[in-house]
């Protein structure tokens, strides 16, 4: 009689394990999709910020360039044009970040680092483990009771 009841129970347990595996896989996929969505939104905000900053800095750069050029012509002192050089580099960098290929170049360099310089990415003392977290928690906890 025990054999008659155990066969459906074993089948039920097998179905339950398959369901749990499928459910955990689905949950993991959803988490990965959500993390990617958040990353894409953060990147979009950074690009939008760069473009907005470029508008203001571009206006500032234009006013400074015109003013310094006018001052140079009026006073006949070419040294007044010197601040345009570093401001020009900053403007070019911001433009490249907002509308150019800087992000693609950075992505390529990051992929290169991941492929060829893996040792530079390792954490000190290795990967964090549950045991190391528990040890730190026990050391910091004033109310720890070990059972």
PDB file of C-alpha atoms in Angstrom:
ATOM      1  CA  UNK A   1       0.000   0.000   0.000  1.00  0.00           C
ATOM      2  CA  UNK A   2       2.889   2.377   0.726  1.00  0.00           C
ATOM      3  CA  UNK A   3       4.190   1.779  -2.787  1.00  0.00           C
ATOM      4  CA  UNK A   4       0.852   2.801  -4.299  1.00  0.00           C
ATOM      5  CA  UNK A   5       0.897   6.147  -2.454  1.00  0.00           C
ATOM      6  CA  UNK A   6       4.602   6.845  -2.954  1.00  0.00           C
ATOM      7  CA  UNK A   7       4.482   6.716  -6.764  1.00  0.00           C
ATOM      8  CA  UNK A   8       2.018   9.663  -7.114  1.00  0.00           C
ATOM      9  CA  UNK A   9       3.909  11.537  -4.395  1.00  0.00           C
ATOM     10  CA  UNK A  10       7.218  11.060  -6.229  1.00  0.00           C
ATOM     11  CA  UNK A  11       5.595  12.273  -9.449  1.00  0.00           C
ATOM     12  CA  UNK A  12       4.134  15.245  -7.562  1.00  0.00           C
ATOM     13  CA  UNK A  13       7.571  16.075  -6.066  1.00  0.00           C
ATOM     14  CA  UNK A  14       9.162  15.867  -9.519  1.00  0.00           C
ATOM     15  CA  UNK A  15       6.554  18.244 -10.948  1.00  0.00           C
ATOM     16  CA  UNK A  16       7.063  20.589  -8.001  1.00  0.00           C
ATOM     17  CA  UNK A  17      10.861  20.647  -8.554  1.00  0.00           C
ATOM     18  CA  UNK A  18      10.404  21.395 -12.257  1.00  0.00           C
ATOM     19  CA  UNK A  19       7.962  24.182 -11.417  1.00  0.00           C
ATOM     20  CA  UNK A  20      10.363  25.687  -8.869  1.00  0.00           C
ATOM     21  CA  UNK A  21      13.259  25.518 -11.343  1.00  0.00           C
ATOM     22  CA  UNK A  22      11.198  27.186 -14.060  1.00  0.00           C
ATOM     23  CA  UNK A  23       9.949  29.806 -11.602  1.00  0.00           C
ATOM     24  CA  UNK A  24      13.462  30.652 -10.364  1.00  0.00           C
ATOM     25  CA  UNK A  25      14.733  30.896 -13.961  1.00  0.00           C
ATOM     26  CA  UNK A  26      11.859  33.231 -14.844  1.00  0.00           C
ATOM     27  CA  UNK A  27      12.568  35.358 -11.774  1.00  0.00           C
ATOM     28  CA  UNK A  28      16.269  35.586 -12.681  1.00  0.00           C
ATOM     29  CA  UNK A  29      15.418  36.616 -16.250  1.00  0.00           C
ATOM     30  CA  UNK A  30      13.099  39.321 -14.946  1.00  0.00           C
ATOM     31  CA  UNK A  31      15.786  40.621 -12.596  1.00  0.00           C
ATOM     32  CA  UNK A  32      18.336  40.752 -15.403  1.00  0.00           C
ATOM     33  CA  UNK A  33      15.913  42.592 -17.679  1.00  0.00           C
ATOM     34  CA  UNK A  34      15.054  45.042 -14.893  1.00  0.00           C
ATOM     35  CA  UNK A  35      18.736  45.722 -14.142  1.00  0.00           C
ATOM     36  CA  UNK A  36      19.428  46.309 -17.821  1.00  0.00           C
ATOM     37  CA  UNK A  37      16.451  48.675 -18.077  1.00  0.00           C
ATOM     38  CA  UNK A  38      17.736  50.641 -15.080  1.00  0.00           C
ATOM     39  CA  UNK A  39      21.234  50.786 -16.575  1.00  0.00           C
ATOM     40  CA  UNK A  40      19.864  52.031 -19.909  1.00  0.00           C
ATOM     41  CA  UNK A  41      17.793  54.703 -18.179  1.00  0.00           C
ATOM     42  CA  UNK A  42      20.788  55.867 -16.146  1.00  0.00           C
ATOM     43  CA  UNK A  43      22.927  56.063 -19.283  1.00  0.00           C
ATOM     44  CA  UNK A  44      20.178  58.023 -21.064  1.00  0.00           C
ATOM     45  CA  UNK A  45      20.070  60.468 -18.149  1.00  0.00           C
ATOM     46  CA  UNK A  46      23.857  60.898 -18.274  1.00  0.00           C
ATOM     47  CA  UNK A  47      23.784  61.570 -22.009  1.00  0.00           C
ATOM     48  CA  UNK A  48      20.896  64.007 -21.560  1.00  0.00           C
ATOM     49  CA  UNK A  49      22.816  65.767 -18.776  1.00  0.00           C
ATOM     50  CA  UNK A  50      25.881  66.043 -21.017  1.00  0.00           C
ATOM     51  CA  UNK A  51      23.811  67.540 -23.817  1.00  0.00           C
ATOM     52  CA  UNK A  52      22.178  70.030 -21.476  1.00  0.00           C
ATOM     53  CA  UNK A  53      25.542  70.981 -19.957  1.00  0.00           C
ATOM     54  CA  UNK A  54      26.950  71.427 -23.463  1.00  0.00           C
ATOM     55  CA  UNK A  55      24.268  74.018 -24.245  1.00  0.00           C
ATOM     56  CA  UNK A  56      25.223  76.143 -21.264  1.00  0.00           C
ATOM     57  CA  UNK A  57      28.967  75.644 -21.613  1.00  0.00           C
ATOM     58  CA  UNK A  58      28.764  76.267 -25.358  1.00  0.00           C
ATOM     59  CA  UNK A  59      27.045  79.586 -24.702  1.00  0.00           C
ATOM     60  CA  UNK A  60      29.673  80.497 -22.099  1.00  0.00           C
ATOM     61  CA  UNK A  61      32.497  79.439 -24.440  1.00  0.00           C
ATOM     62  CA  UNK A  62      31.041  81.473 -27.311  1.00  0.00           C
ATOM     63  CA  UNK A  63      30.701  84.616 -25.205  1.00  0.00           C
ATOM     64  CA  UNK A  64      34.222  84.233 -23.783  1.00  0.00           C
ATOM     65  CA  UNK A  65      35.720  83.562 -27.222  1.00  0.00           C
ATOM     66  CA  UNK A  66      34.040  86.606 -28.769  1.00  0.00           C
ATOM     67  CA  UNK A  67      34.946  88.824 -25.811  1.00  0.00           C
ATOM     68  CA  UNK A  68      38.574  87.716 -25.725  1.00  0.00           C
ATOM     69  CA  UNK A  69      38.901  88.105 -29.491  1.00  0.00           C
ATOM     70  CA  UNK A  70      37.440  91.602 -29.307  1.00  0.00           C
ATOM     71  CA  UNK A  71      39.791  92.436 -26.411  1.00  0.00           C
ATOM     72  CA  UNK A  72      42.749  91.108 -28.369  1.00  0.00           C
ATOM     73  CA  UNK A  73      41.900  93.215 -31.407  1.00  0.00           C
ATOM     74  CA  UNK A  74      41.174  96.322 -29.336  1.00  0.00           C
ATOM     75  CA  UNK A  75      44.255  96.124 -27.072  1.00  0.00           C
ATOM     76  CA  UNK A  76      46.530  94.347 -29.527  1.00  0.00           C
ATOM     77  CA  UNK A  77      47.521  91.736 -26.907  1.00  0.00           C
ATOM     78  CA  UNK A  78      47.427  88.186 -28.329  1.00  0.00           C
ATOM     79  CA  UNK A  79      47.992  86.768 -24.829  1.00  0.00           C
ATOM     80  CA  UNK A  80      44.298  87.395 -24.151  1.00  0.00           C
ATOM     81  CA  UNK A  81      43.486  84.472 -26.467  1.00  0.00           C
ATOM     82  CA  UNK A  82      45.315  81.929 -24.276  1.00  0.00           C
ATOM     83  CA  UNK A  83      42.234  80.992 -22.148  1.00  0.00           C
ATOM     84  CA  UNK A  84      40.436  79.914 -25.333  1.00  0.00           C
ATOM     85  CA  UNK A  85      42.760  76.881 -25.672  1.00  0.00           C
ATOM     86  CA  UNK A  86      41.817  75.015 -22.439  1.00  0.00           C
ATOM     87  CA  UNK A  87      38.184  76.089 -22.781  1.00  0.00           C
ATOM     88  CA  UNK A  88      38.271  74.707 -26.327  1.00  0.00           C
ATOM     89  CA  UNK A  89      39.503  71.344 -25.062  1.00  0.00           C
ATOM     90  CA  UNK A  90      36.724  71.218 -22.473  1.00  0.00           C
ATOM     91  CA  UNK A  91      34.137  72.175 -25.086  1.00  0.00           C
ATOM     92  CA  UNK A  92      35.418  69.519 -27.504  1.00  0.00           C
ATOM     93  CA  UNK A  93      35.336  66.849 -24.796  1.00  0.00           C
ATOM     94  CA  UNK A  94      31.766  67.751 -23.817  1.00  0.00           C
ATOM     95  CA  UNK A  95      30.661  67.768 -27.451  1.00  0.00           C
ATOM     96  CA  UNK A  96      32.261  64.381 -28.037  1.00  0.00           C
ATOM     97  CA  UNK A  97      30.570  63.013 -24.919  1.00  0.00           C
ATOM     98  CA  UNK A  98      27.145  64.410 -25.834  1.00  0.00           C
ATOM     99  CA  UNK A  99      27.028  63.866 -29.598  1.00  0.00           C
ATOM    100  CA  UNK A 100      30.224  62.093 -30.653  1.00  0.00           C
ATOM    101  CA  UNK A 101      31.680  58.645 -30.347  1.00  0.00           C
ATOM    102  CA  UNK A 102      33.251  58.977 -26.899  1.00  0.00           C
ATOM    103  CA  UNK A 103      30.774  56.562 -25.298  1.00  0.00           C
ATOM    104  CA  UNK A 104      31.449  53.927 -27.965  1.00  0.00           C
ATOM    105  CA  UNK A 105      35.204  54.327 -27.499  1.00  0.00           C
ATOM    106  CA  UNK A 106      34.817  54.058 -23.729  1.00  0.00           C
ATOM    107  CA  UNK A 107      32.694  50.925 -24.153  1.00  0.00           C
ATOM    108  CA  UNK A 108      35.348  49.387 -26.411  1.00  0.00           C
ATOM    109  CA  UNK A 109      38.095  50.178 -23.914  1.00  0.00           C
ATOM    110  CA  UNK A 110      36.003  48.715 -21.076  1.00  0.00           C
ATOM    111  CA  UNK A 111      35.509  45.512 -23.080  1.00  0.00           C
ATOM    112  CA  UNK A 112      39.252  45.387 -23.730  1.00  0.00           C
ATOM    113  CA  UNK A 113      39.966  45.751 -19.996  1.00  0.00           C
ATOM    114  CA  UNK A 114      37.472  42.982 -19.189  1.00  0.00           C
ATOM    115  CA  UNK A 115      39.124  40.709 -21.760  1.00  0.00           C
ATOM    116  CA  UNK A 116      42.813  41.386 -21.162  1.00  0.00           C
ATOM    117  CA  UNK A 117      43.219  42.900 -17.678  1.00  0.00           C
ATOM    118  CA  UNK A 118      40.986  40.679 -15.553  1.00  0.00           C
ATOM    119  CA  UNK A 119      43.464  40.724 -12.653  1.00  0.00           C
ATOM    120  CA  UNK A 120      42.989  44.490 -12.227  1.00  0.00           C
ATOM    121  CA  UNK A 121      39.290  43.956 -11.582  1.00  0.00           C
ATOM    122  CA  UNK A 122      39.600  41.494  -8.715  1.00  0.00           C
ATOM    123  CA  UNK A 123      38.515  42.584  -5.267  1.00  0.00           C
ATOM    124  CA  UNK A 124      41.033  42.665  -2.430  1.00  0.00           C
ATOM    125  CA  UNK A 125      40.750  39.431  -0.404  1.00  0.00           C
ATOM    126  CA  UNK A 126      38.707  37.854  -3.208  1.00  0.00           C
ATOM    127  CA  UNK A 127      34.965  37.560  -3.665  1.00  0.00           C
ATOM    128  CA  UNK A 128      32.707  38.330  -0.715  1.00  0.00           C
ATOM    129  CA  UNK A 129      31.213  35.172   0.791  1.00  0.00           C
ATOM    130  CA  UNK A 130      28.388  34.509   3.178  1.00  0.00           C
ATOM    131  CA  UNK A 131      30.879  33.337   5.791  1.00  0.00           C
ATOM    132  CA  UNK A 132      32.912  36.558   5.593  1.00  0.00           C
ATOM    133  CA  UNK A 133      29.736  38.630   5.912  1.00  0.00           C
ATOM    134  CA  UNK A 134      28.595  36.602   8.919  1.00  0.00           C
ATOM    135  CA  UNK A 135      31.999  36.962  10.557  1.00  0.00           C
ATOM    136  CA  UNK A 136      31.933  40.748  10.095  1.00  0.00           C
ATOM    137  CA  UNK A 137      28.345  40.931  11.336  1.00  0.00           C
ATOM    138  CA  UNK A 138      29.200  38.930  14.460  1.00  0.00           C
ATOM    139  CA  UNK A 139      32.220  41.144  15.171  1.00  0.00           C
ATOM    140  CA  UNK A 140      30.162  44.329  14.836  1.00  0.00           C
ATOM    141  CA  UNK A 141      27.029  43.130  16.585  1.00  0.00           C
ATOM    142  CA  UNK A 142      26.708  43.970  20.266  1.00  0.00           C
ATOM    143  CA  UNK A 143      23.600  41.848  20.735  1.00  0.00           C
ATOM    144  CA  UNK A 144      24.728  38.667  18.985  1.00  0.00           C
ATOM    145  CA  UNK A 145      23.560  35.464  20.569  1.00  0.00           C
ATOM    146  CA  UNK A 146      25.146  32.324  19.124  1.00  0.00           C
ATOM    147  CA  UNK A 147      22.887  29.286  19.298  1.00  0.00           C
TER     148      UNK A 147
END
